[in-house]
Each structure stands twice: as C-alpha cells, then as structure tokens.
C-alpha cells in the first residue's frame, strides 16, 4: 500500500503531515511512502532526510497522489473552485484521506470527498478517550500554540516578563491574564510563569480552576454554580448565556486594570468563538499592553483583531491576530502532528499491511466522514451536507 505526503499549499501553513521518524515507522510496517519534493521544507525536513527514512521523492503533487492508497495531510485539500491547483481530483477512487479537514466549518467539501469516492477522516473529531490520546492532534497543536502565543506576546511587549533587581533599579514582573484554560491556555500559563510573569487565568469550566492553580496561577471565577454545568461530556465548553457573558466581562474589567498581557484561547467546538474582550474592555489596558487572539480563525475572542495581523488600538494596545500559531513553530508541530497521524494510521492497517476500516471502532466511527460515495459521519447533520452528486440529482 502506498502512502502519499504532499506539500501544504494553504496560506500560513508551514507544517507537513509526516516526519523522517514517522516515514521510517510506516516503511517498517511494510508501507510504501512517497513524498512530493519539498513537502517537508517548511518544517526543515529535507528531501534527503525523507529519502534516508525510506520515502521515494515525487517530482510533483499529482505524481505523489495519483496511485496513493492513503494520503496524509495537515490542511484539507485544495479543491477546484477555490484554487488553480485541485488536489482532490488527483486522489484515486477508494483512497483514504486523513487530516485536519474542518468538516463542521466546510461541510460542502465533505460532499466533495463523498463524490470523489474517498474515505476521508477528520482527525479533529477524535473522541477524547484514553486510547485516542496519542492521536489527539488538536491537543498536540494547541499545546504548541499556547507556548508560541506567549513568546509572540513577549516579543511585541516593550517590557520584560520577570522581576529583575539590577544596580540601575528594579524591573517589576509583568502580569499576564490567560482567558480560556484548556490545552493551549494551560501551556500559555506554564510558559508565562517560566518567563517570570505573575499569571491569572479564567475559564467557564469548573474543572479548570484546579489545573490553573496547580500551575501556580490565580484563577478568576465568574460563577461557580454555572461553571459546574459548563462542561460537555466530551470535555469541551458549552456556549454560555448572555447573562453569564455580561458578568464575566464585569469581572474581567477589574482584572484588566492590573494586566499587561492577555492571551485569549477560548473556543467552542463547531461554533463561533465567544467575544471575551470588547473594544471598551481593551481601553482598560495601559498603552503598550499586548493581547494575543488565538481564536482569531474561529471569529475571534477580541473585538478588532485581524487575521494574520497586529492591530494597534487608538490607546496603543497591540492585538496579535496571527493565523495558524502552530505553524509558527513548524518543526515541533510537524513532529507531533506526524506522530498523531501515524498512531491513527495503525488502526487502519491490518497485520498483513492491508487497509481495514473497522466502523465498529469508536475512533474510526467518530472521525470517518465519507465512505463509498456517502457522508456517513453522525456529527454532520444529514440535511446540511448534500453531496454535489445528490444536488445534481435534485
Ligand atoms: P478548546 O480548545 O475547545 O477551548 C479552549 C478553552 O476555552 C477551554 O478550556 C474552554 O472551556 C474555554 N472557554 C470556552 N468558552 C469560554 C468563555 N466564554 N470564557 C472563558 N473560557 C472559555 O478546549 P481544549 O483546550 O481542547 O480542551 C478542553 C478540556 O479538554 C481541557 O480540560 C483538556 O484538558 C481536556 N482534554 C482532554 C483530553 C482527553 O483525552 N481526555 C484531551 C485533550 C483535552
């Protein structure tokens, strides 16, 4: 069976879906691996490193994809209408596609996978069960995003994070507020603490309090009673009502008066991100303060943040809206992501090296979007996803 890896061509993407380590492991499983030339460039993996690990190098994406049985991707493939280069059309009927396919945000593309007759897996739909932890790409990438967000903020901030006592005077420690204490937020807290900042954090889920405090940060609670029911069975946050959001803003305004840097990481799966910092709230921050909006691609936690840009408000507050934060630390992000995909791939290949899609396996069932020309995923409401073939058939 042949596994293909191609260069990622979407904007802001430097990561790649395989590493020399995972190529070696796949070859060890009896798989044949082909990588498009330059596929690993953005993550500092050379063709030579891929070849040494056992991959053959194809001159272009079409050649790599044409007879591949399994295609590993970071981002969803480019398709006809949105780019000159249609990657999907090079996948053969019956091929398996695995990546961060964002099916809830781009349901029409799921229809295109069905029409192309491929078995597409969206790795972000993994259930949060112990067995799936080694495949959890959302966590591996969010962790690095949280780390990098703090470094980007520190870089834009005109002051130091730690307290420093020098002969020329004492520098006060900076105060960092982390909003959303999930995987990215907890790593942001740990990173800011390592840099010597005084850190506070808030989240809607009650479980976050203990985790925040165990990292040596102060937890800001909005409503303990509401927080107890804010977590879904899957471990994610629910969307909170307007009354909660108003009280959260009042509470945060107080904290902002004593804050230098804010890292916003709040997300709600499949929904627009909640607005945590309004323009009026940003005005509470002193000039020179820095805000990072890690949710900018999901609508943003911060009013006025711009995708891919740093915006400076009239009061002199910088809002960092960098897109795809994990890609800004592409080497480690690719290493971890590639390993997540390899761990997932093991589920799909039997001991004779043949493809085996066991839809009774809860990990397979939760992530499989399309099979045999149909959209099969329970997370995608049937009426919302009409394949092009179905649409053409009326
Ligand atoms: P996420 O990326 O969906 O959201 C980030 C954080 O934003 C979450 O903590 C969420 O509660 C918070 N948030 C949402 N709305 C908010 C609001 N209005 N105000 C403040 N905060 C808000 O979540 P995540 O980081 O992927 O993980 C959430 C939880 O799942 C974490 O506790 C994590 O430890 C847990 N987790 C479990 C597993 C597992 O395998 N069991 C794997 C990964 C994560």
Coordinates of C-alpha atoms and ligand atoms in Angstrom, one line a residue:
X1 CA 0.0 0.0 0.0
X2 CA 1.2 3.4 -0.9
X3 CA 1.1 6.4 1.5
X4 CA 1.5 9.9 -0.1
X5 CA 2.7 13.2 1.6
X6 CA 2.4 16.4 -0.3
X7 CA 3.5 20.0 0.3
X8 CA 0.8 22.0 2.1
X9 CA -0.3 25.0 0.0
X10 CA -2.9 26.8 2.0
X11 CA -1.9 30.2 3.3
X12 CA 0.0 30.4 6.6
X13 CA 0.8 26.7 6.5
X14 CA 4.4 25.5 7.0
X15 CA 3.7 22.2 8.7
X16 CA 3.8 18.8 7.0
X17 CA 1.9 15.6 7.8
X18 CA 5.0 13.2 8.1
X19 CA 8.4 13.4 9.6
X20 CA 11.5 11.3 9.0
X21 CA 10.6 9.4 12.2
X22 CA 7.1 8.5 11.0
X23 CA 8.2 7.7 7.5
X24 CA 10.7 5.2 9.0
X25 CA 7.9 3.7 11.1
X26 CA 5.5 3.4 8.1
X27 CA 8.1 1.8 6.0
X28 CA 8.8 -0.6 8.9
X29 CA 5.0 -1.5 8.8
X30 CA 5.5 -2.6 5.2
X31 CA 4.0 0.5 3.6
X32 CA 5.5 2.3 0.6
X33 CA 5.9 6.1 1.2
X34 CA 6.1 8.7 -1.5
X35 CA 6.7 12.4 -0.7
X36 CA 6.4 15.3 -3.1
X37 CA 9.7 17.1 -3.5
X38 CA 9.9 20.0 -1.0
X39 CA 7.0 18.6 1.1
X40 CA 8.9 19.0 4.4
X41 CA 10.7 22.2 3.6
X42 CA 8.6 24.5 5.8
X43 CA 9.4 22.2 8.8
X44 CA 13.1 21.9 7.9
X45 CA 12.7 18.2 6.7
X46 CA 14.8 17.9 3.5
X47 CA 14.0 15.5 0.7
X48 CA 17.3 13.8 1.6
X49 CA 16.0 13.2 5.2
X50 CA 12.7 11.8 3.9
X51 CA 14.6 9.6 1.4
X52 CA 17.0 8.4 4.1
X53 CA 14.0 7.4 6.2
X54 CA 12.7 5.3 3.3
X55 CA 10.4 7.6 1.2
X56 CA 10.7 7.9 -2.6
X57 CA 10.5 11.5 -3.8
X58 CA 8.0 12.5 -6.4
X59 CA 8.6 15.5 -8.7
X60 CA 5.1 17.0 -8.0
X61 CA 1.9 16.6 -6.0
X62 CA 0.0 15.0 -8.8
X63 CA 2.6 12.2 -9.3
X64 CA 2.7 11.6 -5.5
X65 CA -1.1 11.4 -5.2
X66 CA -2.0 9.6 -8.4
X67 CA -1.8 6.0 -7.2
X68 CA -1.7 6.6 -3.4
X69 CA -3.9 4.4 -1.2
X70 CA -3.6 6.7 1.8
X71 CA -2.9 10.5 1.7
X72 CA -1.7 12.2 4.9
X73 CA -2.5 16.0 5.0
X74 CA -2.3 18.8 7.5
X75 CA -5.0 21.0 6.0
X76 CA -8.0 20.0 3.9
X77 CA -7.0 19.5 0.2
X78 CA -7.4 22.4 -2.2
X79 CA -10.4 21.8 -4.5
X80 CA -11.4 23.1 -7.9
X81 CA -13.3 26.4 -7.2
X82 CA -11.0 27.7 -4.5
X83 CA -7.6 27.3 -6.2
X84 CA -5.9 26.8 -9.5
X85 CA -4.5 23.6 -8.2
X86 CA -7.1 21.0 -7.4
X87 CA -5.5 18.4 -5.1
X88 CA -8.7 16.3 -4.6
X89 CA -9.0 15.4 -8.3
X90 CA -5.7 13.6 -8.1
X91 CA -6.9 11.2 -5.4
X92 CA -7.9 7.8 -6.7
X93 CA -11.4 6.4 -6.1
X94 CA -11.3 4.4 -2.8
X95 CA -8.2 6.3 -1.4
X96 CA -8.1 7.2 2.3
X97 CA -7.5 10.9 3.2
X98 CA -6.5 11.8 6.8
X99 CA -6.1 15.4 8.0
X100 CA -7.4 18.3 10.0
X101 CA -10.3 18.6 7.5
X102 CA -12.6 21.0 9.4
X103 CA -15.8 19.3 8.3
X104 CA -18.1 21.3 10.5
X105 CA -16.8 24.6 9.0
X106 CA -16.6 23.3 5.4
X107 CA -19.5 20.8 5.0
X108 CA -19.6 21.3 1.2
X109 CA -16.1 20.0 1.0
X110 CA -17.2 16.8 2.8
X111 CA -19.7 16.4 0.0
X112 CA -16.9 16.7 -2.5
X113 CA -15.0 13.8 -0.7
X114 CA -18.1 11.6 -1.0
X115 CA -18.4 12.5 -4.7
X116 CA -14.8 11.6 -5.2
X117 CA -15.4 8.2 -3.7
X118 CA -12.7 8.6 -1.0
X119 CA -12.7 7.6 2.7
X120 CA -12.0 10.9 4.5
X121 CA -11.1 11.1 8.1
X122 CA -11.2 14.3 10.1
X123 CA -8.7 13.9 12.9
X124 CA -10.2 16.8 15.0
X125 CA -13.3 14.6 15.6
X126 CA -11.4 12.1 17.7
X127 CA -13.3 11.2 20.8
X128 CA -11.4 12.3 23.9
X129 CA -10.8 8.8 25.3
X130 CA -7.6 7.5 26.7
X131 CA -6.9 5.2 23.7
X132 CA -7.1 8.2 21.4
X133 CA -4.7 10.4 23.3
X134 CA -1.6 9.6 21.2
X135 CA -3.6 10.6 18.1
X136 CA -5.0 13.8 19.5
X137 CA -3.7 16.4 17.1
X138 CA -5.9 19.2 18.5
X139 CA -4.1 18.8 21.8
X140 CA -0.6 18.5 20.4
X141 CA -1.1 21.6 18.2
X142 CA -2.9 23.6 20.8
X143 CA -0.1 23.0 23.3
X144 CA 2.5 24.4 21.0
X145 CA 0.1 27.3 20.0
X146 CA -0.2 28.3 23.7
X147 CA 3.6 28.2 24.1
X148 CA 4.2 30.3 21.0
X149 CA 1.5 32.8 21.8
X150 CA 3.3 33.8 25.0
X151 CA 6.6 34.2 23.1
X152 CA 5.0 36.3 20.4
X153 CA 3.4 38.5 23.1
X154 CA 6.8 38.8 24.9
X155 CA 8.4 39.8 21.6
X156 CA 5.9 42.6 21.0
X157 CA 5.9 43.8 24.6
X158 CA 8.3 46.6 25.4
X159 CA 8.9 45.3 28.9
X160 CA 10.5 42.2 30.5
X161 CA 8.3 39.4 32.0
X162 CA 10.4 38.6 35.1
X163 CA 11.2 40.8 38.0
X164 CA 14.8 41.9 37.8
X165 CA 16.8 43.6 40.5
X166 CA 19.7 45.5 39.0
X167 CA 22.1 48.1 40.1
X168 CA 20.2 50.5 37.8
X169 CA 16.9 49.8 39.6
X170 CA 14.2 47.2 39.8
X171 CA 12.1 46.0 37.0
X172 CA 8.6 44.9 38.0
X173 CA 7.3 41.5 36.9
X174 CA 4.7 41.6 34.2
X175 CA 1.1 40.5 34.8
X176 CA -0.4 38.0 32.3
X177 CA -4.0 37.1 32.0
X178 CA -4.9 33.9 30.2
X179 CA -8.6 33.6 29.1
X180 CA -9.6 30.0 28.4
X181 CA -7.6 27.4 30.3
X182 CA -7.8 24.4 28.1
X183 CA -4.8 22.8 26.5
X184 CA -3.4 26.0 24.9
X185 CA -4.3 28.1 27.9
X186 CA -2.6 25.8 30.4
X187 CA 0.6 25.8 28.3
X188 CA 0.4 29.6 28.0
X189 CA 0.2 29.8 31.8
X190 CA 3.2 27.5 32.3
X191 CA 5.2 29.4 29.7
X192 CA 4.4 32.8 31.1
X193 CA 5.3 31.5 34.6
X194 CA 8.6 30.1 33.3
X195 CA 9.4 33.6 31.9
X196 CA 8.7 35.0 35.4
X197 CA 5.4 36.7 34.9
X198 CA 2.6 36.9 37.5
X199 CA -0.2 34.9 35.9
X200 CA -4.0 34.8 36.3
X201 CA -6.5 32.8 34.3
X202 CA -10.2 32.3 33.8
X203 CA -12.4 29.7 32.2
X204 CA -16.1 28.8 32.1
X205 CA -15.4 25.1 33.2
X206 CA -15.2 24.5 36.9
X207 CA -12.5 21.8 36.3
X208 CA -10.1 24.4 35.0
X209 CA -9.7 26.0 38.5
X210 CA -7.6 23.2 40.0
X211 CA -5.5 22.9 36.8
X212 CA -4.7 26.6 36.8
X213 CA -3.9 26.7 40.5
X214 CA -1.6 23.7 40.1
X215 CA 0.5 25.7 37.7
X216 CA 0.9 28.5 40.2
X217 CA -1.6 30.9 38.6
X218 CA -4.5 32.7 40.2
X219 CA -8.0 31.5 39.0
X220 CA -10.7 34.1 38.4
X221 CA -14.1 32.5 38.9
X222 CA -17.2 34.2 37.3
X223 CA -19.9 31.9 38.6
X224 CA -19.2 28.7 40.4
X225 CA -22.7 27.3 40.0
X226 CA -22.8 28.0 36.3
X227 CA -19.3 26.6 35.8
X228 CA -20.3 23.2 37.1
X229 CA -22.6 22.7 34.1
X230 CA -20.4 24.5 31.6
X231 CA -18.5 21.3 30.5
X232 CA -19.9 18.8 27.9
X233 CA -19.5 15.1 28.3
X234 CA -16.7 15.4 25.7
X235 CA -14.7 17.7 28.0
X236 CA -15.4 20.9 25.9
X237 CA -17.1 24.1 27.0
X238 CA -20.8 25.0 26.2
X239 CA -21.7 28.3 24.9
X240 CA -22.7 30.5 27.9
X241 CA -25.8 32.7 28.0
X242 CA -25.7 36.5 27.7
X243 CA -26.1 37.0 31.4
X244 CA -23.0 34.9 32.2
X245 CA -21.1 36.7 29.5
X246 CA -22.0 40.1 30.9
X247 CA -20.9 39.1 34.4
X248 CA -17.7 37.6 33.0
X249 CA -16.9 40.9 31.3
X250 CA -17.6 42.9 34.5
X251 CA -15.2 40.6 36.4
X252 CA -12.5 40.7 33.8
X253 CA -12.6 44.5 33.5
X254 CA -11.4 44.6 37.1
X255 CA -8.5 42.3 36.3
X256 CA -7.6 44.2 33.1
X257 CA -6.7 47.3 35.2
X258 CA -3.8 45.2 36.6
X259 CA -2.9 43.3 33.4
X260 CA 0.0 43.9 30.9
X261 CA -0.5 40.9 28.5
X262 CA -3.7 38.9 27.7
X263 CA -3.6 35.6 25.9
X264 CA -7.1 34.6 24.6
X265 CA -7.7 30.9 23.8
X266 CA -11.4 30.3 24.3
X267 CA -13.1 28.0 21.7
X268 CA -16.4 26.2 21.5
X269 CA -16.3 23.3 19.0
X270 CA -18.3 23.9 15.8
X271 CA -19.4 27.4 16.9
X272 CA -18.1 30.9 16.6
X273 CA -15.6 31.7 19.4
X274 CA -17.0 33.8 22.2
X275 CA -16.1 37.5 22.4
X276 CA -14.2 37.9 25.6
X277 CA -12.7 41.4 25.2
X278 CA -14.8 44.2 23.7
X279 CA -13.3 47.5 22.5
X280 CA -14.4 49.1 25.7
X281 CA -12.6 46.5 27.8
X282 CA -9.4 46.9 25.7
X283 CA -9.5 50.6 26.7
X284 CA -8.8 49.5 30.3
X285 CA -5.4 48.2 29.3
X286 CA -2.4 50.6 29.6
X287 CA -0.7 51.7 26.4
X288 CA 1.9 49.2 25.3
X289 CA -0.1 46.2 26.6
X290 CA -0.3 43.2 24.3
X291 CA -3.2 40.9 23.5
X292 CA -3.0 37.7 21.6
X293 CA -6.1 36.4 20.0
X294 CA -5.5 32.7 19.4
X295 CA -9.2 32.3 18.4
X296 CA -8.9 34.7 15.5
X297 CA -9.6 32.0 12.9
X298 CA -12.8 31.0 14.6
X299 CA -14.3 34.5 14.7
X300 CA -12.0 35.9 17.5
X301 CA -12.2 36.4 21.2
X302 CA -11.1 40.0 20.8
X303 CA -13.0 42.8 19.1
X304 CA -10.9 44.4 16.4
X305 CA -8.4 41.5 15.9
X306 CA -7.4 40.9 12.3
X307 CA -6.4 37.6 10.8
X308 CA -2.7 37.5 10.1
X309 CA -2.0 41.0 11.5
X310 CA -1.0 43.0 14.5
X311 CA -3.5 45.8 15.1
X312 CA -2.7 48.7 17.4
X313 CA -5.7 50.4 19.0
X314 CA -6.1 54.1 19.5
X315 CA -5.0 53.6 23.1
X316 CA -1.8 51.9 22.0
X317 CA -2.7 48.3 22.8
X318 CA -1.4 45.8 20.3
X319 CA -3.7 42.9 19.3
X320 CA -1.8 40.0 17.7
X321 CA -4.1 38.0 15.3
X322 CA -1.5 35.7 13.8
X323 CA -3.1 32.9 11.8
X324 CA -2.1 29.3 12.4
X325 CA 0.0 29.7 15.5
X326 CA 1.2 26.0 15.5
X327 CA 2.7 26.6 12.0
X328 CA 4.9 29.3 13.5
X329 CA 6.7 26.5 15.4
X330 CA 6.5 24.2 12.4
X331 CA 9.3 21.7 13.2
X332 CA 7.9 20.6 16.6
X333 CA 4.3 21.0 15.4
X334 CA 5.0 18.7 12.4
X335 CA 6.9 16.1 14.5
X336 CA 4.0 15.8 16.9
X337 CA 1.3 16.0 14.2
X338 CA 3.0 13.4 12.1
X339 CA 3.2 11.1 15.1
X340 CA -0.5 11.7 15.8
X341 CA -1.3 10.6 12.3
X342 CA 1.0 7.6 12.4
X343 CA -0.7 6.4 15.6
X344 CA -4.1 6.8 13.9
X345 CA -2.9 5.0 10.7
X346 CA -2.0 1.9 12.8
X347 CA -5.8 1.5 13.3
X348 CA -6.4 1.4 9.6
X349 CA -3.8 -1.2 8.5
X350 CA -4.0 -4.9 9.4
X351 CA -1.1 -7.1 10.2
X352 CA -0.7 -8.1 6.5
X353 CA -0.3 -4.4 5.6
X354 CA -3.9 -4.2 4.1
X355 CA -6.4 -1.4 4.5
X356 CA -9.1 -2.3 7.1
X357 CA -11.7 0.3 8.0
X358 CA -13.5 -1.1 11.1
X359 CA -16.5 1.1 11.6
X360 CA -17.4 -0.6 14.8
X361 CA -14.3 1.0 16.4
X362 CA -15.4 4.2 18.1
X363 CA -12.3 6.2 17.0
X364 CA -12.9 5.2 13.4
X365 CA -16.7 5.9 13.6
X366 CA -16.2 9.3 15.1
X367 CA -13.7 10.5 12.6
X368 CA -14.8 8.9 9.3
X369 CA -16.6 11.5 7.2
X370 CA -17.3 9.7 4.0
X371 CA -17.2 6.1 2.6
X372 CA -18.4 4.5 -0.6
X373 CA -19.7 7.8 -2.0
X374 CA -21.8 8.8 1.0
X375 CA -21.4 11.1 4.0
X376 CA -21.5 8.8 7.0
X377 CA -20.5 10.9 10.0
X378 CA -23.1 11.3 12.8
X379 CA -21.6 14.7 13.7
X380 CA -22.7 16.1 10.3
X381 CA -26.4 16.7 10.2
X382 CA -27.6 14.9 7.1
X383 CA -29.7 17.8 5.6
X384 CA -26.8 20.2 5.9
X385 CA -24.5 18.1 3.9
X386 CA -25.7 17.5 0.3
X387 CA -23.1 16.0 -2.0
X388 CA -22.7 17.6 -5.4
X389 CA -23.9 14.3 -7.0
X390 CA -27.1 14.4 -4.8
X391 CA -27.5 18.1 -5.6
X392 CA -27.2 17.4 -9.3
X393 CA -29.8 14.6 -8.9
X394 CA -32.1 17.2 -7.3
Ligands
LIG1 P1 -11.0 24.3 23.4 O1 -9.8 24.5 22.6 O2 -12.3 23.8 22.8 O3 -11.3 25.6 24.3 C1 -10.2 26.3 25.0 C2 -10.7 26.7 26.3 O4 -11.6 27.8 26.2 C3 -11.5 25.6 27.1 O5 -10.9 25.4 28.3 C4 -12.9 26.2 27.3 O6 -13.5 25.7 28.5 C5 -12.6 27.7 27.3 N1 -13.7 28.5 27.0 C6 -14.8 28.4 26.2 N2 -15.6 29.4 26.3 C7 -15.1 30.3 27.2 C8 -15.5 31.6 27.7 N3 -16.7 32.1 27.3 N4 -14.7 32.1 28.6 C9 -13.6 31.5 29.1 N5 -13.2 30.3 28.6 C10 -13.9 29.7 27.7 O7 -10.7 23.2 24.6 P2 -9.4 22.2 24.8 O8 -8.2 23.1 25.1 O9 -9.3 21.4 23.6 O10 -9.8 21.3 26.0 C11 -10.8 21.4 26.9 C12 -10.6 20.4 28.0 O11 -10.5 19.0 27.5 C13 -9.3 20.6 28.8 O12 -9.7 20.5 30.2 C14 -8.4 19.5 28.4 O13 -7.6 19.1 29.5 C15 -9.4 18.4 28.1 N6 -8.8 17.4 27.2 C16 -9.0 16.1 27.5 C17 -8.4 15.1 26.6 C18 -8.6 13.6 26.8 O14 -8.1 12.9 26.1 N7 -9.3 13.2 27.8 C19 -7.7 15.5 25.5 C20 -7.5 16.9 25.3 C21 -8.1 17.8 26.2

